[in-house]
mmCIF file of C-alpha atoms in Angstrom:
data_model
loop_
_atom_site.group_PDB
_atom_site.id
_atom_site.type_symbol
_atom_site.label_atom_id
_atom_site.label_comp_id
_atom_site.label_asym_id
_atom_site.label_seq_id
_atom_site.Cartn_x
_atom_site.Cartn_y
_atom_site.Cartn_z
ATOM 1 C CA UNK A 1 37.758 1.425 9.870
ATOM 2 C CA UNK A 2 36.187 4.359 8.480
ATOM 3 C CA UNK A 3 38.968 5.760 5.970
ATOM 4 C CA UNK A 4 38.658 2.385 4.370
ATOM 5 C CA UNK A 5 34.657 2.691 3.285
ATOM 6 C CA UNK A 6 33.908 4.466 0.002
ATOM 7 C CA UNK A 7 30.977 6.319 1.762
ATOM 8 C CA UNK A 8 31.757 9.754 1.592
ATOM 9 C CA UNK A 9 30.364 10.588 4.667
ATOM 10 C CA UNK A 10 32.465 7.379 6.487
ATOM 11 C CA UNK A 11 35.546 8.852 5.352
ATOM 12 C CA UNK A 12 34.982 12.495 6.347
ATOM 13 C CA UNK A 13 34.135 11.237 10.057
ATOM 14 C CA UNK A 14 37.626 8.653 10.054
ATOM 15 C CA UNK A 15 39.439 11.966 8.895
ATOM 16 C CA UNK A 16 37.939 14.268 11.526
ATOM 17 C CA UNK A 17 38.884 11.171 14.314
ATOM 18 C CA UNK A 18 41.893 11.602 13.051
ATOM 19 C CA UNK A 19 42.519 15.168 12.954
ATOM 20 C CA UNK A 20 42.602 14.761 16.739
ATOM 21 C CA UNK A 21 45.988 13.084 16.174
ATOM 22 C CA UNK A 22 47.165 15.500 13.864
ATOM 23 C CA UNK A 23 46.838 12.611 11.259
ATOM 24 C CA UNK A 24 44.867 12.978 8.678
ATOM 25 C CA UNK A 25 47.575 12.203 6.177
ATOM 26 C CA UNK A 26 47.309 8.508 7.352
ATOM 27 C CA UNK A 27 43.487 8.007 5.518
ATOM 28 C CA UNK A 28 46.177 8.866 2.502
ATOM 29 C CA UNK A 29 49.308 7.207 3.211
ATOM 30 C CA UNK A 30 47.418 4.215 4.828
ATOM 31 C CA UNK A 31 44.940 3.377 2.389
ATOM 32 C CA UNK A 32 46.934 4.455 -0.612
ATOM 33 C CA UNK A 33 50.103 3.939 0.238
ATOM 34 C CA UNK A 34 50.174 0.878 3.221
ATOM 35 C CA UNK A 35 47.985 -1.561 1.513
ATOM 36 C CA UNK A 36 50.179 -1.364 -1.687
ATOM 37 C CA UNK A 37 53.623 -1.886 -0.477
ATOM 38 C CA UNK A 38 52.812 -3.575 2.945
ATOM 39 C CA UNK A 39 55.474 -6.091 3.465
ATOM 40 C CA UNK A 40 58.241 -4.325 1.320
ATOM 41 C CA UNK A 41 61.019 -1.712 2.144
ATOM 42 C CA UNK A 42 58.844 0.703 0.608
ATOM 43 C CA UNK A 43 56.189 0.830 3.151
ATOM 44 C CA UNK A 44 57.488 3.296 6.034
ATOM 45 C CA UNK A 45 54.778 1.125 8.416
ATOM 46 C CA UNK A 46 56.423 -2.016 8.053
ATOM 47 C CA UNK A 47 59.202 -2.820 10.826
ATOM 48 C CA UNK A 48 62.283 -4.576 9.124
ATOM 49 C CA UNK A 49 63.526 -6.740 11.704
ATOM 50 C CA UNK A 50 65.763 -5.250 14.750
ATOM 51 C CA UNK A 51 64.457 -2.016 14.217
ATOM 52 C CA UNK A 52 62.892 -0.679 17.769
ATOM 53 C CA UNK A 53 59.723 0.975 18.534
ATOM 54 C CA UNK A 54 60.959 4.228 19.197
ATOM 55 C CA UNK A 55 62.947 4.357 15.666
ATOM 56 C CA UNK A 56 60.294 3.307 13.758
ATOM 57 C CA UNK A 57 58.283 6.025 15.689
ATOM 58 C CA UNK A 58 60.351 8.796 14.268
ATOM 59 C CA UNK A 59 60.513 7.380 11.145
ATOM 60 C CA UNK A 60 56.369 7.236 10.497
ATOM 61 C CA UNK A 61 56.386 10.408 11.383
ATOM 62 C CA UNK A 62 58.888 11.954 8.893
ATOM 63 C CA UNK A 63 57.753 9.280 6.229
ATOM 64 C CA UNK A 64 53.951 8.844 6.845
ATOM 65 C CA UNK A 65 53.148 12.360 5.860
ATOM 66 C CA UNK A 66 55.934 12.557 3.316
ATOM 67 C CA UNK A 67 54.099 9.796 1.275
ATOM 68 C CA UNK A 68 50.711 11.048 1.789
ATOM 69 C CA UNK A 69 52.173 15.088 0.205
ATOM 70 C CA UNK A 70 53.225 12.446 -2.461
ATOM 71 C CA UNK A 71 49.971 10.776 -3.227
ATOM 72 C CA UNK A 72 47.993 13.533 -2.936
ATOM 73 C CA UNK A 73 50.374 15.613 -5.493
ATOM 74 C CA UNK A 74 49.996 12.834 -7.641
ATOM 75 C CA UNK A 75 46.122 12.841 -7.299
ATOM 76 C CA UNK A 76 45.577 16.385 -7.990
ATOM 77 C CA UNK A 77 48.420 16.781 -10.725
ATOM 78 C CA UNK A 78 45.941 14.631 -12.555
ATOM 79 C CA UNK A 79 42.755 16.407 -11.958
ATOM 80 C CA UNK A 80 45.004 19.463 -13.199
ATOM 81 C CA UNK A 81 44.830 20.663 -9.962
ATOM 82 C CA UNK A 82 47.331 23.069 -7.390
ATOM 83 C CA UNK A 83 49.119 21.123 -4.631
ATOM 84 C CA UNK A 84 48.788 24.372 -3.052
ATOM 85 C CA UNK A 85 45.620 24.800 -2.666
ATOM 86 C CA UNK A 86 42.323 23.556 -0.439
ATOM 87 C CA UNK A 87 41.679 20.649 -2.560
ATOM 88 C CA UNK A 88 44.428 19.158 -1.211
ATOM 89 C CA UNK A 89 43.851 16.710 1.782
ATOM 90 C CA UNK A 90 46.861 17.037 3.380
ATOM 91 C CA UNK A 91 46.565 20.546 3.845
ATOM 92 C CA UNK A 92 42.821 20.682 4.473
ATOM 93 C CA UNK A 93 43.395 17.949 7.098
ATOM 94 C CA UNK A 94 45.945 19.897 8.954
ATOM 95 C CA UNK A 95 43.678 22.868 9.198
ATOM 96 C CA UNK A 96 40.784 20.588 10.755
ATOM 97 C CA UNK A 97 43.623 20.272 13.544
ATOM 98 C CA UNK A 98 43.968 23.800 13.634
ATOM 99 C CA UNK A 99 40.802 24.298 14.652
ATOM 100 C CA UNK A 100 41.214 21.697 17.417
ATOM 101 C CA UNK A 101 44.054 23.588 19.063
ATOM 102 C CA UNK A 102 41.988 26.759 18.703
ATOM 103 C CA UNK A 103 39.312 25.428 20.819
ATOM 104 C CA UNK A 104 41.647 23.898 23.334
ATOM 105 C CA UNK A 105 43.495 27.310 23.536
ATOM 106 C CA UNK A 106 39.816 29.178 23.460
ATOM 107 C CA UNK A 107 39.294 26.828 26.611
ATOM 108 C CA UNK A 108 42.455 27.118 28.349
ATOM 109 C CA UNK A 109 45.179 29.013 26.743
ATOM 110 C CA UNK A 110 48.531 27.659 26.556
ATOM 111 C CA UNK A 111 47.379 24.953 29.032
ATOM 112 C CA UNK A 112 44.870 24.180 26.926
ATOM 113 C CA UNK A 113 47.123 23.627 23.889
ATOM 114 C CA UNK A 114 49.839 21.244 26.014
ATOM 115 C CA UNK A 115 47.050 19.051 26.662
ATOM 116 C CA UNK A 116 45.784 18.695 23.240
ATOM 117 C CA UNK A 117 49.370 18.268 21.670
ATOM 118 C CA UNK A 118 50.068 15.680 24.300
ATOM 119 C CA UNK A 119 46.728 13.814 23.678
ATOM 120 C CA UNK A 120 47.399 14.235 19.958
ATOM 121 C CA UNK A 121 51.222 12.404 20.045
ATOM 122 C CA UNK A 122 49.447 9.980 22.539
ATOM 123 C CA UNK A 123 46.728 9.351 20.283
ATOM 124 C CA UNK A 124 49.247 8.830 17.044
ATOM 125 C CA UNK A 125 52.088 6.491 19.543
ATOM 126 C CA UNK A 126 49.243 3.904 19.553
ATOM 127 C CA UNK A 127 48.185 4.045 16.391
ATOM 128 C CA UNK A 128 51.885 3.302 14.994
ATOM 129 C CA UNK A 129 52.539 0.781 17.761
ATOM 130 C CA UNK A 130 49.863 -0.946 15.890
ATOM 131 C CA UNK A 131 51.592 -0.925 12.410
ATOM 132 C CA UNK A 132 54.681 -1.907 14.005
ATOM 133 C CA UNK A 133 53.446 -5.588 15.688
ATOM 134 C CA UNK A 134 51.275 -6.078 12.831
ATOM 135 C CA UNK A 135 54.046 -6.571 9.861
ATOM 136 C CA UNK A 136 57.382 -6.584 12.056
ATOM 137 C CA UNK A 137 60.369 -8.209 10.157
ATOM 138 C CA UNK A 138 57.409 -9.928 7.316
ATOM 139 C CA UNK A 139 58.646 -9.271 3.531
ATOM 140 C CA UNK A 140 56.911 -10.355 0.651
ATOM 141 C CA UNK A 141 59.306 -12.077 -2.245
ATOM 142 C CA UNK A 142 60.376 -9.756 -5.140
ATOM 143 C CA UNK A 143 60.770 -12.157 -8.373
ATOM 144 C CA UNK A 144 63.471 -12.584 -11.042
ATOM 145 C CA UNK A 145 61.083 -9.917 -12.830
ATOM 146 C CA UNK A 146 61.304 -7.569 -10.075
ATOM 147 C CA UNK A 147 57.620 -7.686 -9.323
ATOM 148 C CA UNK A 148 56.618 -8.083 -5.763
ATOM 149 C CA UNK A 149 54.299 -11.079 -5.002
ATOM 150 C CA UNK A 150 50.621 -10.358 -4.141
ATOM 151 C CA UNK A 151 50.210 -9.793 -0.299
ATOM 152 C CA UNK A 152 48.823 -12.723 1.105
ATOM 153 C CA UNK A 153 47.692 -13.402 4.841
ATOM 154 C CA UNK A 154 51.147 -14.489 5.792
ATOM 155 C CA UNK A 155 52.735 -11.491 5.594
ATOM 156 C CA UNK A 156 50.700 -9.898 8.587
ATOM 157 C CA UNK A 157 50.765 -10.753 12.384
ATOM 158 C CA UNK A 158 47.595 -12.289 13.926
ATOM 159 C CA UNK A 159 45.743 -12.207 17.377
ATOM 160 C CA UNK A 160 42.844 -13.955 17.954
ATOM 161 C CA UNK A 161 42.271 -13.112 21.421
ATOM 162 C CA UNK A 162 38.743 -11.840 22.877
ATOM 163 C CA UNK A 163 39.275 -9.202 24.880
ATOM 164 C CA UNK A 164 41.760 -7.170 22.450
ATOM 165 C CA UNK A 165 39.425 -8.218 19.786
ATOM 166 C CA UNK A 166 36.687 -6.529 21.277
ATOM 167 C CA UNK A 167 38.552 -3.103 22.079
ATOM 168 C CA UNK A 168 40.286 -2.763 18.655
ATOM 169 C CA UNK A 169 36.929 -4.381 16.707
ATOM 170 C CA UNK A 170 38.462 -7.473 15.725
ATOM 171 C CA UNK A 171 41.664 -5.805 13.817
ATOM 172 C CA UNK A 172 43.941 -8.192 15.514
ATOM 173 C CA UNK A 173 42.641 -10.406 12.292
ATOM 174 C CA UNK A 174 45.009 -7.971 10.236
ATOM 175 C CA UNK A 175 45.600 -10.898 7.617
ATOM 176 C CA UNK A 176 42.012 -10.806 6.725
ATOM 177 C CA UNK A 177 41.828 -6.451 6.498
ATOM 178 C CA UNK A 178 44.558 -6.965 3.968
ATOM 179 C CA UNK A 179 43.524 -9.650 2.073
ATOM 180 C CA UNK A 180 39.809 -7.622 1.726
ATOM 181 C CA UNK A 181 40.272 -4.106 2.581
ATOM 182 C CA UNK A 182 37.019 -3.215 2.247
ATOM 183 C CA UNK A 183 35.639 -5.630 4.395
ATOM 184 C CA UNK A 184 34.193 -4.214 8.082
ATOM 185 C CA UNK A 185 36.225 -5.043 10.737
ATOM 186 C CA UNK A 186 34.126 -6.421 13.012
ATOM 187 C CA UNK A 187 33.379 -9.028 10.155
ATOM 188 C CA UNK A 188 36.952 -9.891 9.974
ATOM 189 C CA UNK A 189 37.819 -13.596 9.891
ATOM 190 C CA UNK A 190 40.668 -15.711 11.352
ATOM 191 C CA UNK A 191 43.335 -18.175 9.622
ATOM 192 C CA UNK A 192 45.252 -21.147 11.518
ATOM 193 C CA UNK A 193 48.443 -21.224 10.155
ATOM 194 C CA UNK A 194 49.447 -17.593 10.317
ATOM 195 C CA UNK A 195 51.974 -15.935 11.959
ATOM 196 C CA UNK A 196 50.727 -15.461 15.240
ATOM 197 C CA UNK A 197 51.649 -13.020 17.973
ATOM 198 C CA UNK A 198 52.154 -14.387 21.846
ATOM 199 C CA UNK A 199 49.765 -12.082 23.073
ATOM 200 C CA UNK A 200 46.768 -9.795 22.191
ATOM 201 C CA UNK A 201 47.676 -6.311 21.726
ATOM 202 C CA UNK A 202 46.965 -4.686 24.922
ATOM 203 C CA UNK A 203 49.792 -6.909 26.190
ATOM 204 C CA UNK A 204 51.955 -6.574 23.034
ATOM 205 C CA UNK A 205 51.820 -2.665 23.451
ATOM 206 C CA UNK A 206 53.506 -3.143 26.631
ATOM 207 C CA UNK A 207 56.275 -5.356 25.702
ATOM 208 C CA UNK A 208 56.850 -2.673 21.892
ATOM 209 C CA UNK A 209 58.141 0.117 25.131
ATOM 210 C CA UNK A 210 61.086 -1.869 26.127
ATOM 211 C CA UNK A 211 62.929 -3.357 22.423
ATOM 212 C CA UNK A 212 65.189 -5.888 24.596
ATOM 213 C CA UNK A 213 62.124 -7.890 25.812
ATOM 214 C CA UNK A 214 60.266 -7.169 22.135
ATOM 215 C CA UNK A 215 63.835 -8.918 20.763
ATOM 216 C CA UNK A 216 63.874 -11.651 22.456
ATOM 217 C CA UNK A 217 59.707 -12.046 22.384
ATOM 218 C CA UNK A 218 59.572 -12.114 18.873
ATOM 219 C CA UNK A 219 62.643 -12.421 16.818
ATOM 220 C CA UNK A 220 62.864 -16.310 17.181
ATOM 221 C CA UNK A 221 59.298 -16.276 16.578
ATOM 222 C CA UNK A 222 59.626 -14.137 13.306
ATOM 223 C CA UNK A 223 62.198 -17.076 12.149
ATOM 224 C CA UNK A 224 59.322 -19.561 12.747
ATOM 225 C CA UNK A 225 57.127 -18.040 11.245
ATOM 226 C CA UNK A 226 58.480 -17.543 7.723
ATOM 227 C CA UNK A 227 60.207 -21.415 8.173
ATOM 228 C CA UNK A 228 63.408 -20.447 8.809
ATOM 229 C CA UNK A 229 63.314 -18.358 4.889
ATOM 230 C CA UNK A 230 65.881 -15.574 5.444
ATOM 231 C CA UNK A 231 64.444 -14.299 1.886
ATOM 232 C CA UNK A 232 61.131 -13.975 3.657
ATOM 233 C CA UNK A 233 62.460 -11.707 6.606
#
């Protein structure tokens, strides 16, 4: 929610949340990156169909922060700026995570620092189990011109389910976040007619641990969705 506002202030506090994850690359990669080439083979947090969970876990990882060194570089090559230096918010974020493990070892040593790693990969597994039932499989059209089409609600999975709306501040309405980014979530709207997941998330985080059951839960239901359009998977 935060990384999204153009408040100063906003962002600085999603970043910090962040930092607890070790992720502060994603208020790059995410908002820079993400909402760009969601829906395409570019976009390292969109699931092409058959991949598991756990694959496209590794992946973000590797690919999330390579993206966001790559936007950043290109952001500070144009102010004439060093990639190595503190203006860059890759590096900057990293430290604020630093400083996190510092405390935690300040407060309990090496004990301290287990916990805070775990809570950190923890913290991050849920984040990316998001991205992964959000856009699994859905691929926006690339024309005779090789332009990609505009992303459009349809090429995000919906949830419009109360109590998982509550937790996660109505986000489960991902086809309205994309369609106005800047909107707040918890004045995001909801469609009929989109591809809709069987479940709200808490129960769809569940069934993204074992990819058998997530096959056979949603790869049918992928088909439906896009009409049977192969082009569209």
């Amino acid at each position: 929610e935060l990384v999204h506002r153009t408040s100063r202030p906003a962002v600085l506090t999603g970043r910090w949340l962040l930092s607890f994850s070790f992720d502060t690359a994603f208020s790059l990669e995410h908002v820079y990156g993400h909402h760009l080439n969601v829906a395409t083979p570019k976009d390292p947090a969109t699931a092409p169909r058959g991949m598991n969970f756990w694959t496209f876990y590794v992946r973000i990882l590797y690919l999330g922060n390579r993206n966001a060194w790559r936007i950043e570089k290109r952001f500070l090559q144009k102010k004439g700026r060093s990639v190595w230096s503190l203006h860059n918010r890759v590096i900057t974020g990293q430290l604020i995570s630093l400083i996190w493990v510092a405390l935690f070892a300040a407060a309990d040593g090496i004990k301290g620092v287990v916990i805070f790693l775990i809570i950190s990969m923890w913290g991050k597994l849920y984040l990316e189990i998001t991205n992964y039932i959000e856009h699994y499989g859905l691929l926006r059209r690339t024309g005779a011109d090789g332009r990609v089409e505009r992303c459009q609600p349809h090429h995000s999975w919906n949830s419009n389910h109360v109590f998982s709306n509550w937790v996660v501040f109505h986000l489960q309405r991902h086809s309205d976040h994309h369609a106005h980014p800047t909107r707040r979530y918890q004045s995001l709207r909801h469609f009929e007619g989109l591809p809709e997941l069987p479940n709200g998330y808490m129960g769809m985080f569940i069934v993204c641990y074992i990819p058998p059951l997530w096959y056979a839960l949603m790869d049918r239901r992928l088909v439906r969705a896009v009409g049977g359009d192969a082009s569209r998977i």
